[in-house]
Amino acid sequence: MAQDIWLLAQKKGWEVMAFTRQVLDISNFKQVKEAITTIKPDIVINCAAYNYVDKAEKEWEQALLVNGIGPRNLATICERQAISLVHFSTDYVFDGHKSTPYTIADLPSPLNKYGATKLQGEIEVSHLTNRYYLIRVSWVFGLRGKTEVNFIKKLLLWSKDRDKLYIVTDQVSSPSYTEDVAKAVLDLIQTGRFGLYHITNSGYCSRYQWAEWVLKKIDWSGALFPAKSEDFPSSVLRPTFSALDTFPLKSILGYELPTWQDATERFLRHWLLT
């Protein structure tokens, strides 16, 4: 996500300064204060996150430092300096018990420690500053970033050396293509309409439906089988239905993000050329 935002912002002619976690640890208040007060940016966009859902159960302190304390530090300094803050959260703040997409008015109820730490980050940001854009995304995928947290990249790797794949049908959400989300976020910033938003591609699907669609597109010759989450034992609960309703984003931006199918096709087109 960070790289797509950085690239698009540069194309817009914005002056952008980007920091890796090796250079700036957002859980370190002193470092955050020094960086922001020295640079004096118009806006801070926080893409830092601890995204390892399973590991977070044991490494919850590290997850909380990045997902909760880091946003607290950013929000505190941004408020003092009258700087706007963009912070990303997740569909995993919800328990998945609904059968219709979650709206920004639905109350969070995370099932696991990863979701709990992300919710804490939301609370810190929304309580410590008024100049925030709090963006929930779900099932994030893009050309850049870590393969281990990108379902489509993992699927493409699996398809290269396996002739059978078992993908769950009971996990449903809204895919979010980083290029599309980046555009929407930068457009949202320019409106000055602070608040909580859900930003995903249009529509939702199960992991199985998404995999089926991708594997057909790449003419995979193997066999795809439906599975249940219980077929893959895990101590970590995940929401079964966490699709996000993006209302009122369309009325603010003047457009709706492309469908997840359109976004995935564009991803594949670029991925297969690399």
PDB file of N, CA and C in Angstrom, residues 153-244:
ATOM      1  N   LYS A 153      -0.963 -13.526  -4.545  1.00  0.00           N
ATOM      2  CA  LYS A 153       0.428 -13.906  -4.798  1.00  0.00           C
ATOM      3  C   LYS A 153       0.696 -15.326  -4.311  1.00  0.00           C
ATOM      4  N   LYS A 154       0.175 -15.659  -3.139  1.00  0.00           N
ATOM      5  CA  LYS A 154       0.358 -17.014  -2.622  1.00  0.00           C
ATOM      6  C   LYS A 154      -0.320 -18.030  -3.530  1.00  0.00           C
ATOM      7  N   LEU A 155      -1.518 -17.709  -3.991  1.00  0.00           N
ATOM      8  CA  LEU A 155      -2.256 -18.604  -4.880  1.00  0.00           C
ATOM      9  C   LEU A 155      -1.474 -18.862  -6.166  1.00  0.00           C
ATOM     10  N   LEU A 156      -0.904 -17.823  -6.747  1.00  0.00           N
ATOM     11  CA  LEU A 156      -0.136 -17.974  -7.982  1.00  0.00           C
ATOM     12  C   LEU A 156       1.106 -18.834  -7.759  1.00  0.00           C
ATOM     13  N   LEU A 157       1.738 -18.693  -6.602  1.00  0.00           N
ATOM     14  CA  LEU A 157       2.890 -19.538  -6.285  1.00  0.00           C
ATOM     15  C   LEU A 157       2.466 -20.987  -6.102  1.00  0.00           C
ATOM     16  N   TRP A 158       1.359 -21.209  -5.392  1.00  0.00           N
ATOM     17  CA  TRP A 158       0.858 -22.572  -5.203  1.00  0.00           C
ATOM     18  C   TRP A 158       0.547 -23.237  -6.539  1.00  0.00           C
ATOM     19  N   SER A 159      -0.025 -22.472  -7.451  1.00  0.00           N
ATOM     20  CA  SER A 159      -0.464 -23.039  -8.733  1.00  0.00           C
ATOM     21  C   SER A 159       0.703 -23.509  -9.593  1.00  0.00           C
ATOM     22  N   LYS A 160       1.906 -23.018  -9.303  1.00  0.00           N
ATOM     23  CA  LYS A 160       3.070 -23.399 -10.104  1.00  0.00           C
ATOM     24  C   LYS A 160       3.567 -24.807  -9.800  1.00  0.00           C
ATOM     25  N   ASP A 161       3.409 -25.244  -8.554  1.00  0.00           N
ATOM     26  CA  ASP A 161       3.979 -26.546  -8.198  1.00  0.00           C
ATOM     27  C   ASP A 161       2.972 -27.522  -7.586  1.00  0.00           C
ATOM     28  N   ARG A 162       1.689 -27.211  -7.715  1.00  0.00           N
ATOM     29  CA  ARG A 162       0.663 -28.127  -7.202  1.00  0.00           C
ATOM     30  C   ARG A 162      -0.393 -28.374  -8.269  1.00  0.00           C
ATOM     31  N   ASP A 163      -0.906 -29.599  -8.299  1.00  0.00           N
ATOM     32  CA  ASP A 163      -1.977 -29.895  -9.254  1.00  0.00           C
ATOM     33  C   ASP A 163      -3.339 -30.000  -8.571  1.00  0.00           C
ATOM     34  N   LYS A 164      -3.339 -29.847  -7.234  1.00  0.00           N
ATOM     35  CA  LYS A 164      -4.589 -29.817  -6.471  1.00  0.00           C
ATOM     36  C   LYS A 164      -4.516 -28.685  -5.449  1.00  0.00           C
ATOM     37  N   LEU A 165      -5.586 -27.932  -5.352  1.00  0.00           N
ATOM     38  CA  LEU A 165      -5.650 -26.863  -4.361  1.00  0.00           C
ATOM     39  C   LEU A 165      -6.976 -26.923  -3.615  1.00  0.00           C
ATOM     40  N   TYR A 166      -6.908 -26.715  -2.306  1.00  0.00           N
ATOM     41  CA  TYR A 166      -8.102 -26.693  -1.468  1.00  0.00           C
ATOM     42  C   TYR A 166      -8.224 -25.289  -0.872  1.00  0.00           C
ATOM     43  N   ILE A 167      -9.296 -24.602  -1.219  1.00  0.00           N
ATOM     44  CA  ILE A 167      -9.486 -23.222  -0.786  1.00  0.00           C
ATOM     45  C   ILE A 167     -10.822 -23.093  -0.054  1.00  0.00           C
ATOM     46  N   VAL A 168     -10.840 -22.318   1.016  1.00  0.00           N
ATOM     47  CA  VAL A 168     -12.033 -22.239   1.863  1.00  0.00           C
ATOM     48  C   VAL A 168     -13.168 -21.450   1.203  1.00  0.00           C
ATOM     49  N   THR A 169     -14.363 -21.939   1.447  1.00  0.00           N
ATOM     50  CA  THR A 169     -15.577 -21.274   0.948  1.00  0.00           C
ATOM     51  C   THR A 169     -16.253 -20.439   2.028  1.00  0.00           C
ATOM     52  N   ASP A 170     -15.833 -20.612   3.281  1.00  0.00           N
ATOM     53  CA  ASP A 170     -16.540 -19.972   4.396  1.00  0.00           C
ATOM     54  C   ASP A 170     -15.807 -18.757   4.962  1.00  0.00           C
ATOM     55  N   GLN A 171     -14.957 -18.152   4.167  1.00  0.00           N
ATOM     56  CA  GLN A 171     -14.385 -16.847   4.502  1.00  0.00           C
ATOM     57  C   GLN A 171     -14.718 -15.909   3.350  1.00  0.00           C
ATOM     58  N   VAL A 172     -15.504 -14.877   3.656  1.00  0.00           N
ATOM     59  CA  VAL A 172     -16.021 -13.968   2.627  1.00  0.00           C
ATOM     60  C   VAL A 172     -15.681 -12.529   2.990  1.00  0.00           C
ATOM     61  N   SER A 173     -15.174 -11.786   2.018  1.00  0.00           N
ATOM     62  CA  SER A 173     -14.888 -10.371   2.261  1.00  0.00           C
ATOM     63  C   SER A 173     -14.759  -9.624   0.933  1.00  0.00           C
ATOM     64  N   SER A 174     -14.254  -8.405   1.011  1.00  0.00           N
ATOM     65  CA  SER A 174     -14.130  -7.531  -0.156  1.00  0.00           C
ATOM     66  C   SER A 174     -12.656  -7.334  -0.499  1.00  0.00           C
ATOM     67  N   PRO A 175     -12.184  -7.850  -1.628  1.00  0.00           N
ATOM     68  CA  PRO A 175     -10.800  -7.604  -2.024  1.00  0.00           C
ATOM     69  C   PRO A 175     -10.523  -6.112  -2.210  1.00  0.00           C
ATOM     70  N   SER A 176      -9.296  -5.712  -1.882  1.00  0.00           N
ATOM     71  CA  SER A 176      -8.898  -4.299  -1.980  1.00  0.00           C
ATOM     72  C   SER A 176      -7.573  -4.215  -2.727  1.00  0.00           C
ATOM     73  N   TYR A 177      -7.623  -3.725  -3.956  1.00  0.00           N
ATOM     74  CA  TYR A 177      -6.416  -3.580  -4.778  1.00  0.00           C
ATOM     75  C   TYR A 177      -5.703  -2.295  -4.388  1.00  0.00           C
ATOM     76  N   THR A 178      -4.437  -2.412  -4.044  1.00  0.00           N
ATOM     77  CA  THR A 178      -3.716  -1.270  -3.488  1.00  0.00           C
ATOM     78  C   THR A 178      -3.686  -0.056  -4.422  1.00  0.00           C
ATOM     79  N   GLU A 179      -3.608  -0.277  -5.723  1.00  0.00           N
ATOM     80  CA  GLU A 179      -3.590   0.857  -6.655  1.00  0.00           C
ATOM     81  C   GLU A 179      -4.905   1.638  -6.594  1.00  0.00           C
ATOM     82  N   ASP A 180      -6.016   0.906  -6.500  1.00  0.00           N
ATOM     83  CA  ASP A 180      -7.326   1.565  -6.443  1.00  0.00           C
ATOM     84  C   ASP A 180      -7.535   2.265  -5.105  1.00  0.00           C
ATOM     85  N   VAL A 181      -7.112   1.609  -4.029  1.00  0.00           N
ATOM     86  CA  VAL A 181      -7.244   2.214  -2.700  1.00  0.00           C
ATOM     87  C   VAL A 181      -6.379   3.466  -2.601  1.00  0.00           C
ATOM     88  N   ALA A 182      -5.162   3.393  -3.129  1.00  0.00           N
ATOM     89  CA  ALA A 182      -4.264   4.553  -3.092  1.00  0.00           C
ATOM     90  C   ALA A 182      -4.896   5.755  -3.782  1.00  0.00           C
ATOM     91  N   LYS A 183      -5.481   5.537  -4.946  1.00  0.00           N
ATOM     92  CA  LYS A 183      -6.132   6.634  -5.673  1.00  0.00           C
ATOM     93  C   LYS A 183      -7.270   7.227  -4.851  1.00  0.00           C
ATOM     94  N   ALA A 184      -8.098   6.349  -4.287  1.00  0.00           N
ATOM     95  CA  ALA A 184      -9.240   6.818  -3.503  1.00  0.00           C
ATOM     96  C   ALA A 184      -8.789   7.598  -2.273  1.00  0.00           C
ATOM     97  N   VAL A 185      -7.746   7.126  -1.616  1.00  0.00           N
ATOM     98  CA  VAL A 185      -7.249   7.798  -0.411  1.00  0.00           C
ATOM     99  C   VAL A 185      -6.724   9.195  -0.745  1.00  0.00           C
ATOM    100  N   LEU A 186      -5.941   9.309  -1.802  1.00  0.00           N
ATOM    101  CA  LEU A 186      -5.408  10.624  -2.171  1.00  0.00           C
ATOM    102  C   LEU A 186      -6.518  11.569  -2.620  1.00  0.00           C
ATOM    103  N   ASP A 187      -7.517  11.026  -3.310  1.00  0.00           N
ATOM    104  CA  ASP A 187      -8.668  11.854  -3.694  1.00  0.00           C
ATOM    105  C   ASP A 187      -9.449  12.298  -2.459  1.00  0.00           C
ATOM    106  N   LEU A 188      -9.578  11.394  -1.487  1.00  0.00           N
ATOM    107  CA  LEU A 188     -10.295  11.713  -0.256  1.00  0.00           C
ATOM    108  C   LEU A 188      -9.581  12.813   0.523  1.00  0.00           C
ATOM    109  N   ILE A 189      -8.271  12.734   0.587  1.00  0.00           N
ATOM    110  CA  ILE A 189      -7.487  13.761   1.276  1.00  0.00           C
ATOM    111  C   ILE A 189      -7.795  15.143   0.715  1.00  0.00           C
ATOM    112  N   GLN A 190      -7.942  15.219  -0.593  1.00  0.00           N
ATOM    113  CA  GLN A 190      -8.158  16.513  -1.245  1.00  0.00           C
ATOM    114  C   GLN A 190      -9.547  17.091  -0.974  1.00  0.00           C
ATOM    115  N   THR A 191     -10.463  16.256  -0.480  1.00  0.00           N
ATOM    116  CA  THR A 191     -11.798  16.765  -0.146  1.00  0.00           C
ATOM    117  C   THR A 191     -11.822  17.441   1.221  1.00  0.00           C
ATOM    118  N   GLY A 192     -10.880  17.078   2.098  1.00  0.00           N
ATOM    119  CA  GLY A 192     -10.891  17.619   3.453  1.00  0.00           C
ATOM    120  C   GLY A 192     -12.001  17.055   4.317  1.00  0.00           C
ATOM    121  N   ARG A 193     -12.613  15.943   3.887  1.00  0.00           N
ATOM    122  CA  ARG A 193     -13.727  15.343   4.638  1.00  0.00           C
ATOM    123  C   ARG A 193     -13.175  14.281   5.592  1.00  0.00           C
ATOM    124  N   PHE A 194     -12.829  14.699   6.782  1.00  0.00           N
ATOM    125  CA  PHE A 194     -12.257  13.784   7.762  1.00  0.00           C
ATOM    126  C   PHE A 194     -13.285  12.754   8.225  1.00  0.00           C
ATOM    127  N   GLY A 195     -12.784  11.637   8.796  1.00  0.00           N
ATOM    128  CA  GLY A 195     -13.687  10.659   9.381  1.00  0.00           C
ATOM    129  C   GLY A 195     -13.289   9.226   9.090  1.00  0.00           C
ATOM    130  N   LEU A 196     -14.213   8.321   9.399  1.00  0.00           N
ATOM    131  CA  LEU A 196     -14.031   6.881   9.215  1.00  0.00           C
ATOM    132  C   LEU A 196     -14.592   6.459   7.868  1.00  0.00           C
ATOM    133  N   TYR A 197     -13.818   5.662   7.132  1.00  0.00           N
ATOM    134  CA  TYR A 197     -14.252   5.195   5.819  1.00  0.00           C
ATOM    135  C   TYR A 197     -13.902   3.723   5.616  1.00  0.00           C
ATOM    136  N   HIS A 198     -14.725   3.056   4.816  1.00  0.00           N
ATOM    137  CA  HIS A 198     -14.393   1.737   4.295  1.00  0.00           C
ATOM    138  C   HIS A 198     -14.033   1.929   2.828  1.00  0.00           C
ATOM    139  N   ILE A 199     -12.843   1.502   2.439  1.00  0.00           N
ATOM    140  CA  ILE A 199     -12.416   1.640   1.047  1.00  0.00           C
ATOM    141  C   ILE A 199     -11.963   0.281   0.527  1.00  0.00           C
ATOM    142  N   THR A 200     -12.775  -0.307  -0.338  1.00  0.00           N
ATOM    143  CA  THR A 200     -12.459  -1.589  -0.966  1.00  0.00           C
ATOM    144  C   THR A 200     -12.947  -1.547  -2.405  1.00  0.00           C
ATOM    145  N   ASN A 201     -12.563  -2.551  -3.164  1.00  0.00           N
ATOM    146  CA  ASN A 201     -13.163  -2.683  -4.486  1.00  0.00           C
ATOM    147  C   ASN A 201     -14.615  -3.104  -4.335  1.00  0.00           C
ATOM    148  N   SER A 202     -15.406  -2.880  -5.358  1.00  0.00           N
ATOM    149  CA  SER A 202     -16.846  -3.155  -5.291  1.00  0.00           C
ATOM    150  C   SER A 202     -17.113  -4.659  -5.291  1.00  0.00           C
ATOM    151  N   GLY A 203     -18.119  -5.054  -4.525  1.00  0.00           N
ATOM    152  CA  GLY A 203     -18.510  -6.454  -4.457  1.00  0.00           C
ATOM    153  C   GLY A 203     -17.743  -7.221  -3.397  1.00  0.00           C
ATOM    154  N   TYR A 204     -18.098  -8.493  -3.237  1.00  0.00           N
ATOM    155  CA  TYR A 204     -17.385  -9.353  -2.297  1.00  0.00           C
ATOM    156  C   TYR A 204     -17.463 -10.793  -2.780  1.00  0.00           C
ATOM    157  N   CYS A 205     -16.625 -11.636  -2.229  1.00  0.00           N
ATOM    158  CA  CYS A 205     -16.540 -13.029  -2.671  1.00  0.00           C
ATOM    159  C   CYS A 205     -15.925 -13.870  -1.562  1.00  0.00           C
ATOM    160  N   SER A 206     -15.971 -15.172  -1.734  1.00  0.00           N
ATOM    161  CA  SER A 206     -15.276 -16.070  -0.816  1.00  0.00           C
ATOM    162  C   SER A 206     -13.851 -16.277  -1.320  1.00  0.00           C
ATOM    163  N   ARG A 207     -13.005 -16.798  -0.472  1.00  0.00           N
ATOM    164  CA  ARG A 207     -11.646 -17.120  -0.909  1.00  0.00           C
ATOM    165  C   ARG A 207     -11.709 -18.085  -2.100  1.00  0.00           C
ATOM    166  N   TYR A 208     -12.620 -19.038  -2.022  1.00  0.00           N
ATOM    167  CA  TYR A 208     -12.753 -20.033  -3.088  1.00  0.00           C
ATOM    168  C   TYR A 208     -13.167 -19.370  -4.401  1.00  0.00           C
ATOM    169  N   GLN A 209     -14.166 -18.500  -4.344  1.00  0.00           N
ATOM    170  CA  GLN A 209     -14.629 -17.825  -5.560  1.00  0.00           C
ATOM    171  C   GLN A 209     -13.528 -16.979  -6.184  1.00  0.00           C
ATOM    172  N   TRP A 210     -12.773 -16.324  -5.334  1.00  0.00           N
ATOM    173  CA  TRP A 210     -11.672 -15.490  -5.822  1.00  0.00           C
ATOM    174  C   TRP A 210     -10.607 -16.354  -6.491  1.00  0.00           C
ATOM    175  N   ALA A 211     -10.242 -17.450  -5.821  1.00  0.00           N
ATOM    176  CA  ALA A 211      -9.242 -18.365  -6.377  1.00  0.00           C
ATOM    177  C   ALA A 211      -9.725 -18.978  -7.687  1.00  0.00           C
ATOM    178  N   GLU A 212     -10.981 -19.392  -7.716  1.00  0.00           N
ATOM    179  CA  GLU A 212     -11.549 -19.989  -8.929  1.00  0.00           C
ATOM    180  C   GLU A 212     -11.459 -19.014 -10.097  1.00  0.00           C
ATOM    181  N   TRP A 213     -11.787 -17.764  -9.836  1.00  0.00           N
ATOM    182  CA  TRP A 213     -11.766 -16.737 -10.879  1.00  0.00           C
ATOM    183  C   TRP A 213     -10.343 -16.539 -11.399  1.00  0.00           C
ATOM    184  N   VAL A 214      -9.376 -16.461 -10.495  1.00  0.00           N
ATOM    185  CA  VAL A 214      -7.976 -16.250 -10.876  1.00  0.00           C
ATOM    186  C   VAL A 214      -7.432 -17.438 -11.661  1.00  0.00           C
ATOM    187  N   LEU A 215      -7.682 -18.642 -11.173  1.00  0.00           N
ATOM    188  CA  LEU A 215      -7.124 -19.838 -11.803  1.00  0.00           C
ATOM    189  C   LEU A 215      -7.685 -20.062 -13.201  1.00  0.00           C
ATOM    190  N   LYS A 216      -8.919 -19.668 -13.414  1.00  0.00           N
ATOM    191  CA  LYS A 216      -9.490 -19.736 -14.764  1.00  0.00           C
ATOM    192  C   LYS A 216      -8.800 -18.737 -15.681  1.00  0.00           C
ATOM    193  N   LYS A 217      -8.517 -17.564 -15.153  1.00  0.00           N
ATOM    194  CA  LYS A 217      -7.874 -16.519 -15.950  1.00  0.00           C
ATOM    195  C   LYS A 217      -6.473 -16.924 -16.407  1.00  0.00           C
ATOM    196  N   ILE A 218      -5.770 -17.685 -15.589  1.00  0.00           N
ATOM    197  CA  ILE A 218      -4.405 -18.076 -15.948  1.00  0.00           C
ATOM    198  C   ILE A 218      -4.365 -19.461 -16.589  1.00  0.00           C
ATOM    199  N   ASP A 219      -5.548 -20.032 -16.870  1.00  0.00           N
ATOM    200  CA  ASP A 219      -5.651 -21.345 -17.530  1.00  0.00           C
ATOM    201  C   ASP A 219      -4.909 -22.435 -16.771  1.00  0.00           C
ATOM    202  N   TRP A 220      -5.070 -22.420 -15.464  1.00  0.00           N
ATOM    203  CA  TRP A 220      -4.450 -23.454 -14.633  1.00  0.00           C
ATOM    204  C   TRP A 220      -5.085 -24.800 -14.936  1.00  0.00           C
ATOM    205  N   SER A 221      -4.282 -25.829 -15.069  1.00  0.00           N
ATOM    206  CA  SER A 221      -4.788 -27.145 -15.464  1.00  0.00           C
ATOM    207  C   SER A 221      -5.055 -28.071 -14.288  1.00  0.00           C
ATOM    208  N   GLY A 222      -4.820 -27.597 -13.074  1.00  0.00           N
ATOM    209  CA  GLY A 222      -5.031 -28.432 -11.906  1.00  0.00           C
ATOM    210  C   GLY A 222      -6.484 -28.496 -11.467  1.00  0.00           C
ATOM    211  N   ALA A 223      -6.702 -29.112 -10.302  1.00  0.00           N
ATOM    212  CA  ALA A 223      -8.055 -29.276  -9.762  1.00  0.00           C
ATOM    213  C   ALA A 223      -8.218 -28.433  -8.498  1.00  0.00           C
ATOM    214  N   LEU A 224      -9.290 -27.656  -8.467  1.00  0.00           N
ATOM    215  CA  LEU A 224      -9.594 -26.809  -7.312  1.00  0.00           C
ATOM    216  C   LEU A 224     -10.752 -27.410  -6.533  1.00  0.00           C
ATOM    217  N   PHE A 225     -10.568 -27.568  -5.226  1.00  0.00           N
ATOM    218  CA  PHE A 225     -11.595 -28.180  -4.387  1.00  0.00           C
ATOM    219  C   PHE A 225     -12.037 -27.212  -3.286  1.00  0.00           C
ATOM    220  N   PRO A 226     -13.343 -27.173  -3.002  1.00  0.00           N
ATOM    221  CA  PRO A 226     -13.828 -26.345  -1.892  1.00  0.00           C
ATOM    222  C   PRO A 226     -13.458 -26.964  -0.553  1.00  0.00           C
ATOM    223  N   ALA A 227     -13.167 -26.112   0.411  1.00  0.00           N
ATOM    224  CA  ALA A 227     -12.819 -26.581   1.748  1.00  0.00           C
ATOM    225  C   ALA A 227     -13.467 -25.670   2.781  1.00  0.00           C
ATOM    226  N   LYS A 228     -13.376 -26.078   4.040  1.00  0.00           N
ATOM    227  CA  LYS A 228     -13.871 -25.280   5.157  1.00  0.00           C
ATOM    228  C   LYS A 228     -12.690 -24.830   6.020  1.00  0.00           C
ATOM    229  N   SER A 229     -12.887 -23.768   6.743  1.00  0.00           N
ATOM    230  CA  SER A 229     -11.814 -23.270   7.609  1.00  0.00           C
ATOM    231  C   SER A 229     -11.366 -24.330   8.606  1.00  0.00           C
ATOM    232  N   GLU A 230     -12.309 -25.153   9.054  1.00  0.00           N
ATOM    233  CA  GLU A 230     -11.982 -26.189  10.036  1.00  0.00           C
ATOM    234  C   GLU A 230     -11.063 -27.262   9.459  1.00  0.00           C
ATOM    235  N   ASP A 231     -10.953 -27.316   8.124  1.00  0.00           N
ATOM    236  CA  ASP A 231     -10.042 -28.269   7.494  1.00  0.00           C
ATOM    237  C   ASP A 231      -8.586 -27.853   7.656  1.00  0.00           C
ATOM    238  N   PHE A 232      -8.372 -26.609   8.059  1.00  0.00           N
ATOM    239  CA  PHE A 232      -7.023 -26.088   8.272  1.00  0.00           C
ATOM    240  C   PHE A 232      -6.925 -25.632   9.724  1.00  0.00           C
ATOM    241  N   PRO A 233      -6.616 -26.562  10.634  1.00  0.00           N
ATOM    242  CA  PRO A 233      -6.627 -26.259  12.069  1.00  0.00           C
ATOM    243  C   PRO A 233      -5.804 -25.023  12.422  1.00  0.00           C
ATOM    244  N   SER A 234      -6.426 -24.146  13.190  1.00  0.00           N
ATOM    245  CA  SER A 234      -5.755 -22.928  13.636  1.00  0.00           C
ATOM    246  C   SER A 234      -6.328 -22.524  14.982  1.00  0.00           C
ATOM    247  N   SER A 235      -5.475 -22.005  15.813  1.00  0.00           N
ATOM    248  CA  SER A 235      -5.929 -21.545  17.133  1.00  0.00           C
ATOM    249  C   SER A 235      -6.520 -20.142  17.054  1.00  0.00           C
ATOM    250  N   VAL A 236      -6.452 -19.543  15.866  1.00  0.00           N
ATOM    251  CA  VAL A 236      -6.893 -18.161  15.693  1.00  0.00           C
ATOM    252  C   VAL A 236      -8.240 -18.112  14.978  1.00  0.00           C
ATOM    253  N   LEU A 237      -9.212 -17.493  15.618  1.00  0.00           N
ATOM    254  CA  LEU A 237     -10.515 -17.317  14.986  1.00  0.00           C
ATOM    255  C   LEU A 237     -10.451 -16.190  13.963  1.00  0.00           C
ATOM    256  N   ARG A 238     -11.129 -16.392  12.836  1.00  0.00           N
ATOM    257  CA  ARG A 238     -11.225 -15.373  11.800  1.00  0.00           C
ATOM    258  C   ARG A 238     -12.688 -15.140  11.473  1.00  0.00           C
ATOM    259  N   PRO A 239     -13.060 -13.918  11.128  1.00  0.00           N
ATOM    260  CA  PRO A 239     -14.458 -13.663  10.759  1.00  0.00           C
ATOM    261  C   PRO A 239     -14.819 -14.412   9.486  1.00  0.00           C
ATOM    262  N   THR A 240     -15.991 -15.023   9.475  1.00  0.00           N
ATOM    263  CA  THR A 240     -16.418 -15.757   8.281  1.00  0.00           C
ATOM    264  C   THR A 240     -16.959 -14.818   7.211  1.00  0.00           C
ATOM    265  N   PHE A 241     -17.585 -13.726   7.633  1.00  0.00           N
ATOM    266  CA  PHE A 241     -18.109 -12.741   6.679  1.00  0.00           C
ATOM    267  C   PHE A 241     -17.694 -11.354   7.147  1.00  0.00           C
ATOM    268  N   SER A 242     -16.796 -10.732   6.397  1.00  0.00           N
ATOM    269  CA  SER A 242     -16.311  -9.410   6.814  1.00  0.00           C
ATOM    270  C   SER A 242     -16.267  -8.426   5.648  1.00  0.00           C
ATOM    271  N   ALA A 243     -17.177  -8.616   4.693  1.00  0.00           N
ATOM    272  CA  ALA A 243     -17.268  -7.671   3.578  1.00  0.00           C
ATOM    273  C   ALA A 243     -17.604  -6.281   4.115  1.00  0.00           C
ATOM    274  N   LEU A 244     -17.082  -5.259   3.458  1.00  0.00           N
ATOM    275  CA  LEU A 244     -17.269  -3.885   3.916  1.00  0.00           C
ATOM    276  C   LEU A 244     -18.150  -3.093   2.961  1.00  0.00           C
TER     277      LEU A 244
END
